[in-house]
Short mmCIF file of C-alpha atoms in Angstrom, two decimals:
data_model
loop_
_atom_site.label_atom_id
_atom_site.label_comp_id
_atom_site.label_asym_id
_atom_site.label_seq_id
_atom_site.Cartn_x
_atom_site.Cartn_y
_atom_site.Cartn_z
CA MET A 1 148.09 114.05 108.07
CA ARG A 2 148.18 115.82 104.72
CA ALA A 3 151.38 117.25 103.22
CA ARG A 4 152.78 118.05 99.78
CA GLU A 5 156.51 117.67 99.06
CA VAL A 6 157.68 118.04 102.70
CA ASP A 7 161.08 116.89 103.95
CA VAL A 8 160.76 113.51 105.69
CA GLU A 9 162.62 114.75 108.77
CA ASN A 10 160.10 117.58 109.18
CA LEU A 11 157.23 115.08 108.85
CA ILE A 12 158.69 112.91 111.64
CA ARG A 13 159.34 115.94 113.86
CA THR A 14 155.74 117.15 113.37
CA LEU A 15 154.40 113.68 114.11
CA ALA A 16 156.38 113.49 117.35
CA LYS A 17 155.05 116.87 118.44
CA ILE A 18 151.40 116.00 117.73
CA TRP A 19 151.76 112.50 119.20
CA ASN A 20 153.67 113.87 122.20
CA THR A 21 156.15 111.01 121.86
CA THR A 22 159.97 110.93 121.64
CA ILE A 23 161.30 109.76 118.28
CA LEU A 24 165.08 109.35 117.85
CA HIS A 25 166.70 108.71 114.48
CA ASP A 26 170.02 108.40 112.68
CA PRO A 27 170.84 111.00 109.96
CA LEU A 28 168.00 110.81 107.46
CA PRO A 29 168.24 111.31 103.71
CA ARG A 30 167.09 114.61 102.28
CA ILE A 31 164.01 113.43 100.45
CA SER A 32 160.55 115.00 100.19
CA LEU A 33 157.28 113.08 100.56
CA SER A 34 153.63 113.79 99.88
CA VAL A 35 151.20 112.08 102.29
CA ASP A 36 147.43 111.97 102.65
CA ILE A 37 146.68 109.73 105.68
CA GLY A 38 143.56 109.53 107.80
CA GLY A 39 142.00 107.08 110.29
CA LEU A 40 145.33 105.59 111.47
CA ASP A 41 147.05 105.79 114.84
CA PRO A 42 150.41 107.64 114.95
CA GLU A 43 152.45 104.43 115.26
CA ASN A 44 151.08 103.12 111.98
CA VAL A 45 151.75 106.49 110.32
CA LEU A 46 155.36 106.37 111.57
CA ASP A 47 155.74 102.83 110.28
CA ILE A 48 154.50 103.92 106.82
CA LEU A 49 157.02 106.79 106.70
CA VAL A 50 159.98 104.58 107.69
CA GLN A 51 159.10 102.10 104.94
CA ARG A 52 159.82 104.89 102.47
CA LEU A 53 163.39 105.19 103.80
CA GLU A 54 165.66 102.60 102.18
CA GLY A 55 168.12 101.09 104.67
CA PHE A 56 166.21 102.23 107.78
CA SER A 57 164.11 100.27 110.33
CA LEU A 58 161.75 101.27 113.17
CA GLU A 59 162.53 100.03 116.71
CA ARG A 60 159.88 100.30 119.47
CA LYS A 61 161.22 101.02 122.97
CA ASP A 62 159.42 101.45 126.27
CA PHE A 63 159.19 105.25 126.15
CA TYR A 64 160.36 106.19 122.66
CA TYR A 65 160.83 105.10 119.07
CA TYR A 66 164.16 104.80 117.28
CA ILE A 67 164.67 104.96 113.49
CA ARG A 68 167.94 103.10 112.90
CA HIS A 69 170.13 103.02 109.81
CA THR A 70 170.48 99.26 109.30
CA SER A 71 173.61 97.46 108.08
CA SER A 72 171.62 95.68 105.37
CA GLY A 73 170.69 99.05 103.92
CA ALA A 74 174.33 100.15 104.12
CA SER A 75 175.43 97.04 102.25
CA ARG A 76 172.89 97.69 99.52
CA ILE A 77 174.13 101.29 99.23
CA SER A 78 177.74 100.12 99.11
CA ALA A 79 176.85 97.71 96.32
CA ALA A 80 175.21 100.55 94.42
CA PHE A 81 178.40 102.63 94.78
CA ASP A 82 180.51 99.73 93.52
CA ARG A 83 178.47 99.84 90.33
CA GLY A 84 178.33 103.65 90.13
CA ILE A 85 182.00 104.55 90.87
CA ASN A 86 184.66 103.09 88.60
CA ARG A 87 188.43 103.52 88.79
CA ASN A 88 190.87 102.77 85.99
CA GLY A 89 194.34 103.58 87.25
CA GLU A 90 194.14 107.24 88.28
CA ILE A 91 191.11 107.99 86.10
CA TYR A 92 187.61 107.90 87.64
CA SER A 93 184.07 107.86 86.33
CA VAL A 94 180.79 108.29 88.27
CA SER A 95 177.24 107.41 87.28
CA LEU A 96 174.89 108.03 90.24
CA GLU A 97 171.68 109.90 91.02
CA ASN A 98 169.85 110.86 94.21
CA ILE A 99 172.82 110.08 96.49
CA ARG A 100 173.41 111.48 99.97
CA PHE A 101 176.54 113.61 100.23
CA PHE A 102 177.68 111.88 103.45
CA GLU A 103 177.25 108.45 101.84
CA LEU A 104 179.12 109.31 98.65
CA LEU A 105 182.28 110.73 100.26
CA PRO A 106 183.30 107.58 102.23
CA GLU A 107 182.76 105.36 99.19
CA LEU A 108 184.75 107.70 96.94
CA PHE A 109 187.73 107.88 99.32
CA LYS A 110 187.51 104.12 99.87
CA LYS A 111 187.71 103.56 96.11
CA ALA A 112 190.68 105.98 95.89
CA GLU A 113 192.39 104.45 98.97
CA ARG A 114 192.97 107.86 100.52
CA GLU A 115 192.52 109.19 104.05
CA TYR A 116 190.02 111.89 104.81
CA ALA A 117 188.26 113.79 107.59
CA ILE A 118 184.81 115.36 107.24
CA LEU A 119 184.60 118.66 109.16
CA THR A 120 181.18 119.70 107.89
CA LYS A 121 177.78 118.83 109.38
CA THR A 122 175.63 119.70 106.38
CA ASP A 123 174.30 116.73 104.45
CA THR A 124 172.42 117.04 101.18
CA ILE A 125 171.08 114.98 98.30
CA LEU A 126 173.19 115.05 95.13
CA GLU A 127 171.37 114.44 91.88
CA ASN A 128 172.53 113.32 88.45
CA LEU A 129 176.26 112.70 88.91
CA TYR A 130 177.54 111.62 85.52
CA TYR A 131 181.27 112.27 84.99
CA SER A 132 184.01 110.37 83.19
CA GLY A 133 187.73 110.72 82.48
CA LYS A 134 188.46 112.71 85.68
CA ASP A 135 191.40 112.48 88.01
CA PHE A 136 190.60 112.17 91.70
CA ASP A 137 191.16 115.83 92.68
CA SER A 138 189.07 117.13 89.75
CA LEU A 139 186.22 114.71 90.54
CA LEU A 140 186.34 115.56 94.25
CA ARG A 141 186.24 119.29 93.50
CA ILE A 142 183.12 118.87 91.33
CA ILE A 143 181.31 116.83 93.97
CA LEU A 144 182.23 119.24 96.78
CA GLU A 145 180.95 122.21 94.78
CA GLN A 146 177.52 120.54 94.68
CA GLY A 147 177.75 119.72 98.39
CA ASN A 148 178.66 123.35 99.26
CA ALA A 149 182.06 122.28 100.61
CA ASP A 150 185.76 122.51 99.89
CA TYR A 151 188.89 120.61 100.83
CA VAL A 152 192.49 121.18 101.88
CA ILE A 153 195.33 118.64 101.99
CA HIS A 154 197.58 118.41 105.04
CA ASN A 155 199.98 115.55 105.65
CA ASN A 156 198.29 113.62 102.79
CA ILE A 157 194.92 113.82 104.57
CA TYR A 158 191.95 115.41 102.80
CA TYR A 159 190.01 117.72 105.15
CA ILE A 160 186.45 118.42 103.94
CA VAL A 161 185.22 121.81 105.18
CA GLU A 162 182.10 123.89 104.67
CA LEU A 163 182.37 126.95 102.48
CA GLN A 164 180.76 129.02 105.27
CA ARG A 165 183.29 127.76 107.84
CA ARG A 166 186.56 128.35 106.04
CA ASP A 167 188.38 129.62 109.14
CA ILE A 168 189.90 126.17 109.53
CA ILE A 169 191.72 126.70 106.22
CA LYS A 170 193.81 129.45 107.83
CA LYS A 171 195.95 126.72 109.43
CA PHE A 172 196.87 125.47 105.96
CA ARG A 173 197.40 128.77 104.17
CA GLU A 174 200.84 129.64 102.91
CA THR A 175 202.54 132.64 101.30
CA ARG A 176 204.73 132.50 98.21
CA ILE A 177 206.92 135.34 96.93
CA ILE A 178 207.35 135.32 93.15
CA PRO A 179 210.00 137.62 91.61
CA LEU A 180 209.01 138.91 88.17
CA ASN A 181 211.79 138.91 85.61
CA TYR A 182 210.10 140.47 82.59
CA LEU A 183 206.63 141.54 83.67
CA GLN A 184 205.98 144.75 85.57
CA ALA A 185 204.28 144.08 88.91
CA GLN A 186 201.63 146.78 88.34
CA ASP A 187 200.57 145.06 85.09
CA LEU A 188 200.06 141.62 86.66
CA PRO A 189 196.51 142.08 88.13
CA ALA A 190 195.14 143.09 84.74
CA LEU A 191 196.67 140.03 83.07
CA LEU A 192 195.22 137.45 85.47
CA PRO A 193 191.96 135.78 84.34
CA ALA A 194 188.84 136.88 86.19
CA ASP A 195 188.34 133.48 87.86
CA MET A 196 191.92 133.26 89.15
CA GLY A 197 192.77 135.02 92.38
CA THR A 198 191.20 137.93 94.23
CA GLY A 199 192.44 141.15 95.74
CA ASN A 200 193.08 139.33 99.04
CA SER A 201 195.18 136.49 97.56
CA ILE A 202 197.56 138.54 95.36
CA LYS A 203 199.61 141.56 96.40
CA ILE A 204 202.26 143.34 94.35
CA ASP A 205 205.33 145.37 95.28
CA LYS A 206 206.29 147.87 92.59
CA LYS A 207 209.63 148.77 94.16
CA THR A 208 211.03 145.22 94.18
CA ASN A 209 208.86 144.01 91.25
CA ILE A 210 207.52 140.95 93.06
CA ALA A 211 204.12 139.29 93.46
CA ILE A 212 203.00 137.95 96.85
CA VAL A 213 200.47 135.10 96.57
CA THR A 214 198.63 133.84 99.69
CA GLY A 215 196.27 130.86 100.02
CA THR A 216 196.11 127.12 100.15
CA ALA A 217 198.18 125.04 97.77
CA GLU A 218 195.11 124.40 95.63
CA GLU A 219 194.47 128.15 95.38
CA ILE A 220 197.97 129.45 94.68
CA ASN A 221 199.38 126.70 92.43
CA PRO A 222 197.22 127.68 89.39
CA ILE A 223 198.21 131.34 89.88
CA ILE A 224 201.92 130.53 90.07
CA SER A 225 201.66 128.31 86.99
CA PHE A 226 199.96 131.11 85.04
CA ILE A 227 202.60 133.70 86.05
CA GLU A 228 205.40 131.36 84.97
CA LYS A 229 203.80 131.04 81.53
CA ILE A 230 203.48 134.78 80.88
CA ASP A 231 206.65 136.01 82.65
CA ARG A 232 208.91 135.31 79.70
CA PRO A 233 211.01 137.51 77.42
CA GLY A 234 209.08 138.84 74.44
CA GLU A 235 205.66 137.87 75.79
CA ASN A 236 204.84 141.50 76.61
CA TYR A 237 205.25 143.20 73.24
CA PRO A 238 204.95 147.00 73.29
CA ILE A 239 202.96 148.55 70.44
CA THR A 240 203.14 152.27 69.79
CA LEU A 241 200.05 153.74 68.17
CA LYS A 242 200.66 156.45 65.62
CA TYR A 243 197.34 158.21 65.25
CA ILE A 244 194.58 156.53 67.29
CA LYS A 245 194.50 156.54 71.09
CA THR A 246 194.63 153.57 73.43
CA ASP A 247 191.01 153.98 74.57
CA GLU A 248 189.86 154.12 70.94
CA LEU A 249 191.67 150.84 70.20
CA LEU A 250 190.22 149.12 73.27
CA LYS A 251 186.70 150.19 72.35
CA ALA A 252 186.95 148.71 68.84
CA LEU A 253 189.50 145.91 68.77
CA PRO A 254 190.00 144.08 65.45
CA PRO A 255 188.58 140.53 65.36
CA SER A 256 192.06 138.99 65.43
CA THR A 257 192.67 140.13 69.03
CA ALA A 258 190.95 139.43 72.35
CA LYS A 259 190.56 142.18 74.92
CA GLU A 260 192.47 140.12 77.53
CA GLU A 261 195.54 140.18 75.28
CA ILE A 262 195.85 143.99 75.34
CA VAL A 263 197.17 145.79 78.44
CA ASP A 264 196.76 149.54 78.81
CA SER A 265 200.13 151.11 79.65
CA GLY A 266 198.63 154.30 81.03
CA PHE A 267 200.04 156.33 78.13
CA PRO A 268 197.63 157.51 75.42
CA ASN A 269 199.52 155.88 72.53
CA LEU A 270 201.21 152.79 74.04
CA VAL A 271 199.77 149.31 74.72
CA PHE A 272 201.28 145.92 75.55
CA TYR A 273 200.34 142.78 73.66
CA THR A 274 200.46 139.54 75.71
CA GLY A 275 199.09 136.98 73.25
CA PRO A 276 200.93 134.46 71.06
CA GLN A 277 203.32 135.64 68.40
CA GLU A 278 201.27 134.44 65.41
CA LYS A 279 198.25 136.45 66.61
CA ARG A 280 200.49 139.43 67.25
CA GLU A 281 201.45 139.47 63.56
CA LEU A 282 197.75 139.57 62.67
CA LEU A 283 197.21 142.47 65.05
CA LEU A 284 200.06 144.43 63.49
CA LYS A 285 198.54 143.89 60.03
CA ASP A 286 195.17 145.12 61.28
CA LEU A 287 196.77 148.16 62.90
CA ALA A 288 198.42 149.04 59.60
CA VAL A 289 194.87 149.46 58.26
CA ILE A 290 193.06 151.09 61.19
CA ASP A 291 195.87 153.17 62.76
CA GLN A 292 195.62 155.94 60.18
CA PRO A 293 195.21 159.69 60.66
CA LYS A 294 191.65 160.90 60.57
CA PRO A 295 190.95 163.13 57.58
CA GLN A 296 190.88 166.84 58.39
CA ILE A 297 188.13 169.04 57.04
CA ARG A 298 188.34 172.80 56.50
CA TYR A 299 184.99 174.58 56.39
CA GLU A 300 184.63 177.94 54.65
CA LEU A 301 181.51 179.47 56.23
CA LEU A 302 179.62 182.55 55.08
CA VAL A 303 176.24 183.59 56.49
CA ILE A 304 174.41 186.50 54.82
CA GLU A 305 171.19 188.17 56.01
CA TYR A 306 169.27 189.64 53.08
CA MET A 307 166.65 192.39 53.54
CA LYS A 308 164.08 191.46 50.90
CA ASN A 309 161.82 194.53 50.88
CA LYS A 310 164.40 197.24 51.49
CA GLU A 311 164.83 199.58 48.54
CA ALA A 312 168.32 199.60 47.06
CA ARG A 313 169.95 202.79 45.79
CA PHE A 314 171.23 202.76 42.22
CA ASN A 315 174.96 202.19 42.27
CA LYS A 316 177.35 201.97 39.35
CA GLY A 317 178.89 198.83 40.75
CA LEU A 318 178.56 196.85 37.52
CA GLN A 319 179.04 198.47 34.12
CA VAL A 320 179.36 197.49 30.47
CA SER A 321 181.41 199.85 28.29
CA PRO A 322 183.37 199.76 24.98
CA ALA A 323 187.01 198.96 25.42
CA GLY A 324 188.37 199.50 21.93
CA GLU A 325 188.03 198.58 18.27
CA ASN A 326 189.33 195.02 18.55
CA SER A 327 188.34 193.94 22.07
CA GLY A 328 184.59 194.35 21.75
CA MET A 329 183.10 194.97 25.21
CA SER A 330 184.71 194.84 28.64
CA PHE A 331 182.95 194.25 32.00
CA LEU A 332 183.88 196.51 34.85
CA GLY A 333 182.82 195.49 38.35
CA ASN A 334 183.40 197.02 41.79
CA LEU A 335 184.08 194.10 44.15
CA SER A 336 185.58 196.05 47.00
CA ASN A 337 182.91 194.91 49.50
CA VAL A 338 183.38 191.17 48.84
CA MET A 339 187.17 191.22 48.46
CA ASN A 340 187.38 191.92 52.20
CA LEU A 341 185.69 188.57 52.90
CA SER A 342 187.81 185.51 53.67
CA PHE A 343 185.17 183.43 51.88
CA ASP A 344 186.16 183.14 48.21
CA VAL A 345 182.89 184.35 46.68
CA VAL A 346 184.25 184.86 43.16
CA ALA A 347 185.79 181.40 42.83
CA GLN A 348 182.71 179.64 44.18
CA PHE A 349 179.85 181.54 42.56
CA GLY A 350 181.34 183.68 39.78
CA TYR A 351 182.05 187.39 39.35
CA GLN A 352 178.44 188.34 38.56
CA PHE A 353 177.19 186.92 41.86
CA ALA A 354 180.12 188.59 43.61
CA ALA A 355 179.35 191.97 41.98
CA ASN A 356 175.66 191.78 42.96
CA LEU A 357 176.56 190.82 46.53
CA SER A 358 179.04 193.70 46.68
CA ILE A 359 176.27 196.09 45.60
CA GLN A 360 173.87 194.72 48.24
CA LEU A 361 176.49 195.01 50.95
CA GLY A 362 177.17 198.59 49.90
CA ASP A 363 173.44 199.46 49.91
CA ASN A 364 172.88 197.75 53.29
CA THR A 365 170.34 195.36 51.77
CA ALA A 366 172.60 192.49 52.82
CA GLU A 367 174.58 192.03 56.00
CA VAL A 368 177.33 189.53 56.83
CA SER A 369 176.51 187.51 59.96
CA ALA A 370 179.45 185.10 59.76
CA ASN A 371 182.61 185.02 57.66
CA THR A 372 185.06 182.48 59.02
CA THR A 373 187.14 179.38 58.44
CA LEU A 374 186.72 176.35 60.75
CA ASN A 375 188.89 173.26 60.97
CA GLY A 376 188.04 169.86 62.44
CA LEU A 377 188.75 166.16 62.15
CA SER A 378 186.39 163.76 60.44
CA GLY A 379 183.63 162.92 62.91
CA GLN A 380 184.43 165.89 65.18
CA GLU A 381 181.73 168.43 65.96
CA ILE A 382 182.76 172.07 65.67
CA LYS A 383 180.73 175.12 66.56
CA PHE A 384 180.56 178.76 65.50
CA GLN A 385 178.67 181.17 67.73
CA ASN A 386 178.11 184.89 67.34
CA THR A 387 175.56 185.90 69.96
CA ASP A 388 174.73 188.66 72.40
CA THR A 389 173.66 187.90 75.95
CA TYR A 390 171.38 190.33 77.80
CA ARG A 391 170.78 190.13 81.53
CA TYR A 392 167.55 191.37 83.11
CA GLN A 393 166.38 191.77 86.67
CA LYS A 394 163.16 189.98 87.41
CA PHE A 395 160.40 192.08 89.02
CA GLU A 396 157.24 191.18 90.84
CA VAL A 397 154.05 193.22 91.27
CA ASP A 398 152.14 193.31 94.53
CA ALA A 399 148.53 192.37 93.75
CA ASP A 400 147.10 194.65 96.43
CA SER A 401 149.18 197.79 96.24
CA GLY A 402 150.44 197.49 92.67
CA ASN A 403 153.98 198.27 93.79
CA ILE A 404 156.84 196.89 91.71
CA SER A 405 159.86 195.41 93.51
CA ARG A 406 163.02 193.53 92.49
CA THR A 407 163.21 189.83 93.23
CA GLY A 408 167.00 189.63 93.06
CA VAL A 409 166.76 187.02 90.29
CA THR A 410 168.70 187.72 87.10
CA ARG A 411 167.59 186.21 83.83
CA GLU A 412 169.67 185.86 80.66
CA ILE A 413 168.44 186.09 77.08
CA THR A 414 170.86 185.08 74.33
CA SER A 415 170.24 185.90 70.68
CA GLY A 416 172.33 185.70 67.54
CA LEU A 417 173.77 183.01 65.29
CA ILE A 418 174.90 179.49 66.27
CA VAL A 419 176.13 177.05 63.61
CA THR A 420 177.25 173.50 64.46
CA LEU A 421 178.99 171.33 61.85
CA ASN A 422 179.91 167.65 62.08
CA GLY A 423 181.50 166.29 58.92
CA TRP A 424 182.47 162.74 58.06
CA VAL A 425 184.72 161.68 55.16
CA SER A 426 183.78 158.46 53.38
CA GLY A 427 186.09 156.16 51.45
CA ASP A 428 185.45 157.93 48.14
CA ASP A 429 186.40 161.33 49.66
CA MET A 430 182.78 162.48 49.77
CA ILE A 431 182.04 164.68 52.77
CA THR A 432 178.78 164.19 54.68
CA ILE A 433 177.92 167.06 57.03
CA SER A 434 175.28 167.38 59.73
CA VAL A 435 174.37 171.07 59.89
CA ASN A 436 172.51 172.59 62.84
CA ALA A 437 171.93 176.33 62.53
CA THR A 438 169.95 178.59 64.88
CA VAL A 439 169.29 182.28 64.25
CA SER A 440 167.54 184.07 67.11
CA LYS A 441 166.55 187.68 67.52
CA GLN A 442 165.37 189.63 70.51
CA ASN A 443 161.95 191.17 69.93
CA ASN A 444 160.91 194.64 71.02
CA ASN A 445 158.74 194.80 74.11
CA SER A 446 155.57 196.25 72.59
CA SER A 447 153.49 195.83 75.73
CA ASN A 448 153.14 198.47 78.41
CA ASP A 449 154.17 196.04 81.13
CA SER A 450 157.59 197.22 82.31
CA THR A 451 158.11 194.03 84.31
CA ALA A 452 157.75 191.68 81.35
CA LEU A 453 160.94 190.19 79.90
CA PRO A 454 161.50 190.62 76.17
CA THR A 455 160.89 187.62 73.95
CA THR A 456 163.04 186.10 71.22
CA SER A 457 162.21 184.59 67.87
CA GLU A 458 164.22 181.72 66.40
CA ARG A 459 164.85 180.23 62.99
CA VAL A 460 166.30 176.71 63.13
CA VAL A 461 167.50 174.33 60.43
CA ASN A 462 168.77 170.76 60.99
CA THR A 463 169.87 168.93 57.87
CA GLN A 464 172.44 166.59 56.38
CA ILE A 465 174.29 167.22 53.15
CA ARG A 466 176.79 165.26 51.07
CA THR A 467 179.18 166.96 48.69
CA PRO A 468 182.61 166.48 47.12
CA SER A 469 185.53 168.42 48.52
CA GLY A 470 185.52 172.06 47.38
CA LYS A 471 181.92 172.11 46.12
CA PRO A 472 179.77 174.77 47.82
CA VAL A 473 176.48 174.05 49.56
CA VAL A 474 173.80 176.72 50.04
CA LEU A 475 171.16 176.53 52.78
CA SER A 476 168.36 179.07 52.42
CA GLY A 477 164.76 179.52 53.44
CA LEU A 478 165.34 180.90 56.96
CA MET A 479 162.90 183.75 56.41
CA LYS A 480 161.19 186.05 58.89
CA GLU A 481 158.84 188.99 58.62
CA ASP A 482 158.82 191.73 61.30
CA THR A 483 156.34 194.59 61.66
CA ASN A 484 157.65 197.96 62.89
CA LYS A 485 155.49 200.85 64.04
CA ILE A 486 156.70 204.44 63.38
CA ILE A 487 154.70 207.19 65.19
CA LYS A 488 155.11 210.89 64.36
CA LYS A 489 153.20 213.37 66.55
CA ILE A 490 153.06 216.98 67.67
CA PRO A 491 154.35 217.27 71.20
CA LEU A 492 151.66 217.58 73.90
CA LEU A 493 148.81 217.70 71.38
CA GLY A 494 149.52 214.20 70.16
CA ASP A 495 149.21 212.84 73.73
CA ILE A 496 145.62 214.06 74.25
CA PRO A 497 143.26 211.04 74.50
CA LEU A 498 141.07 210.57 71.38
CA LEU A 499 141.71 214.11 70.12
CA GLY A 500 145.43 213.39 69.91
CA ARG A 501 144.89 211.15 66.89
CA LEU A 502 144.42 214.31 64.79
CA PHE A 503 147.94 215.45 65.65
CA LYS A 504 149.93 212.23 65.07
CA ASP A 505 150.71 209.88 62.22
CA GLN A 506 151.42 206.12 62.61
CA THR A 507 153.10 204.09 59.88
CA ASP A 508 153.38 200.29 59.98
CA THR A 509 156.26 198.87 57.98
CA LYS A 510 157.00 195.20 57.35
CA GLU A 511 160.59 194.03 57.19
CA LYS A 512 161.22 190.67 55.52
CA THR A 513 164.62 189.06 55.98
CA GLU A 514 166.23 185.80 54.86
CA ILE A 515 169.28 184.06 56.26
CA VAL A 516 171.38 182.18 53.69
CA ILE A 517 174.25 179.91 54.75
CA TYR A 518 177.09 179.16 52.34
CA ILE A 519 179.38 176.25 53.24
CA VAL A 520 182.37 174.96 51.30
CA PRO A 521 184.05 171.89 52.88
CA TYR A 522 187.61 171.02 51.87
CA LEU A 523 189.35 167.73 52.53
CA SER A 524 192.81 168.80 53.66
CA ARG A 525 195.65 167.18 51.70
CA ASP A 526 199.36 167.71 51.15
CA THR A 527 199.81 170.44 48.56
CA THR A 528 201.04 169.07 45.21
CA ASN A 529 202.90 171.03 42.52
CA GLU A 530 199.77 171.18 40.38
CA GLU A 531 197.69 172.59 43.25
CA LEU A 532 200.44 175.10 44.03
CA GLU A 533 200.46 176.32 40.42
CA THR A 534 196.64 176.62 40.51
CA SER A 535 196.88 178.64 43.71
CA LEU A 536 199.40 181.06 42.15
CA THR A 537 197.21 181.47 39.05
CA LEU A 538 194.18 182.35 41.18
CA GLU A 539 196.26 184.81 43.16
CA ARG A 540 197.28 186.65 39.97
CA TYR A 541 193.66 186.48 38.79
CA TYR A 542 192.32 188.15 41.92
CA HIS A 543 195.12 190.69 41.96
CA GLY A 544 193.82 192.02 38.63
CA PHE A 545 190.26 191.93 39.94
CA VAL A 546 191.14 194.10 42.90
CA GLN A 547 192.33 196.77 40.50
CA GLY A 548 188.71 197.08 39.31
CA TYR A 549 188.35 195.26 36.00
CA LEU A 550 188.27 191.81 34.49
CA LYS A 551 189.36 191.22 30.91
#
């Protein structure tokens, strides 16, 4: 017989099967043995195995063998328990290792002088039991957890039951109705610790504001004790949030507060605090710091498309002329094209830049793609989109016949300008902005394939900028060069193959464009008297500019 770490009961059962002999035995300890035996008869092998079992002896009968648990072994075990289990009043200590569950329970109840009944059939070996300063119920609960069992008390008798056979506990279950004086019944489940009670042991009635607790005395007493501690006046302290939302607070609680102490009321700006009063004062101090309005940012956005190689016509938009004997020279500028923009070009870049831009807009060498004002909170992404969407029917060509037919599938092609801004205000009022800009254009279908969908070209910029409030930022470099073909021909003659080249003229022109994005972020504040006076001065300043001259 050769075996490695096999339960002794399995070894004896296998030996009986091979030997074809009946072997009876008392409950055996759960120990594992390794054997390597050869050249012996089965009776000698059985005798060797029994010698490894302390407190057991082998009896030979006429037709069977009996492994008996001897009284001498029981007395030795009892003596070991006397040394390993100590009682001092109602306080117990245990120092044991490799003890059978069914041997430990009788000795423990004997030491405690209490009555018990074991209703489980599963025995096991308990290892390394070292506990001190425990009352009897706490010590028993720890030992039963390792033995996969539980207990209930009825008429001062401890009934030990298996965890898998808890139906017997139903006889000892009871129901307690607890009226709530200050708590709301719907808030109670969220307040209970995770290891206290389940959905089957606690029910609530919102109409009568009561809690119904069901279970054994050992199960419901801790729940009732916890409810009595928290169901007191002032324990549930309502806190109204001014600017942040409840979910934002719960995601980032200050270090002075635990998540279990905050109860969501269901309203976006109201929570209940259930912790001690001294910690509540700390939370209120933290909220005074974090419950502040998020800064609001106003973005002035201007997007200009410049035609680089387009010839500009001469325009008297900017002139220098004598104004009189004492005033020297005066500058006259026509700013009618930029004064229609909501973007304050003159204040940000000066009147000379504004006059040049006005000339380019008048000569069609510059075109406004976006001229708007956007508002958002710090950390909020906002988007400006000015696009055109074209829908096309998809065709398919038969390879054999060459016939073109509709597939019924519609495709969309979107082109234009999309600008996404996400600004964040730091403690020194600097504004950091993530800018994502996409400019797309639909290309002409230069191929002769009528079934081909037109293509688009894109210019994309992703960048981050940091600037003080009111200081402009310019993003440039989105350049593109397009080639256009212009064909002039004599009708009919210009369509003749080869010879038609003599009667037509083809001109290739290149168009180079650049997209420039101007952004001015403003940190919104309450208007002061000084800012109001500055605003009125600028208004008078521009009023004179609109009339056509600047002194």
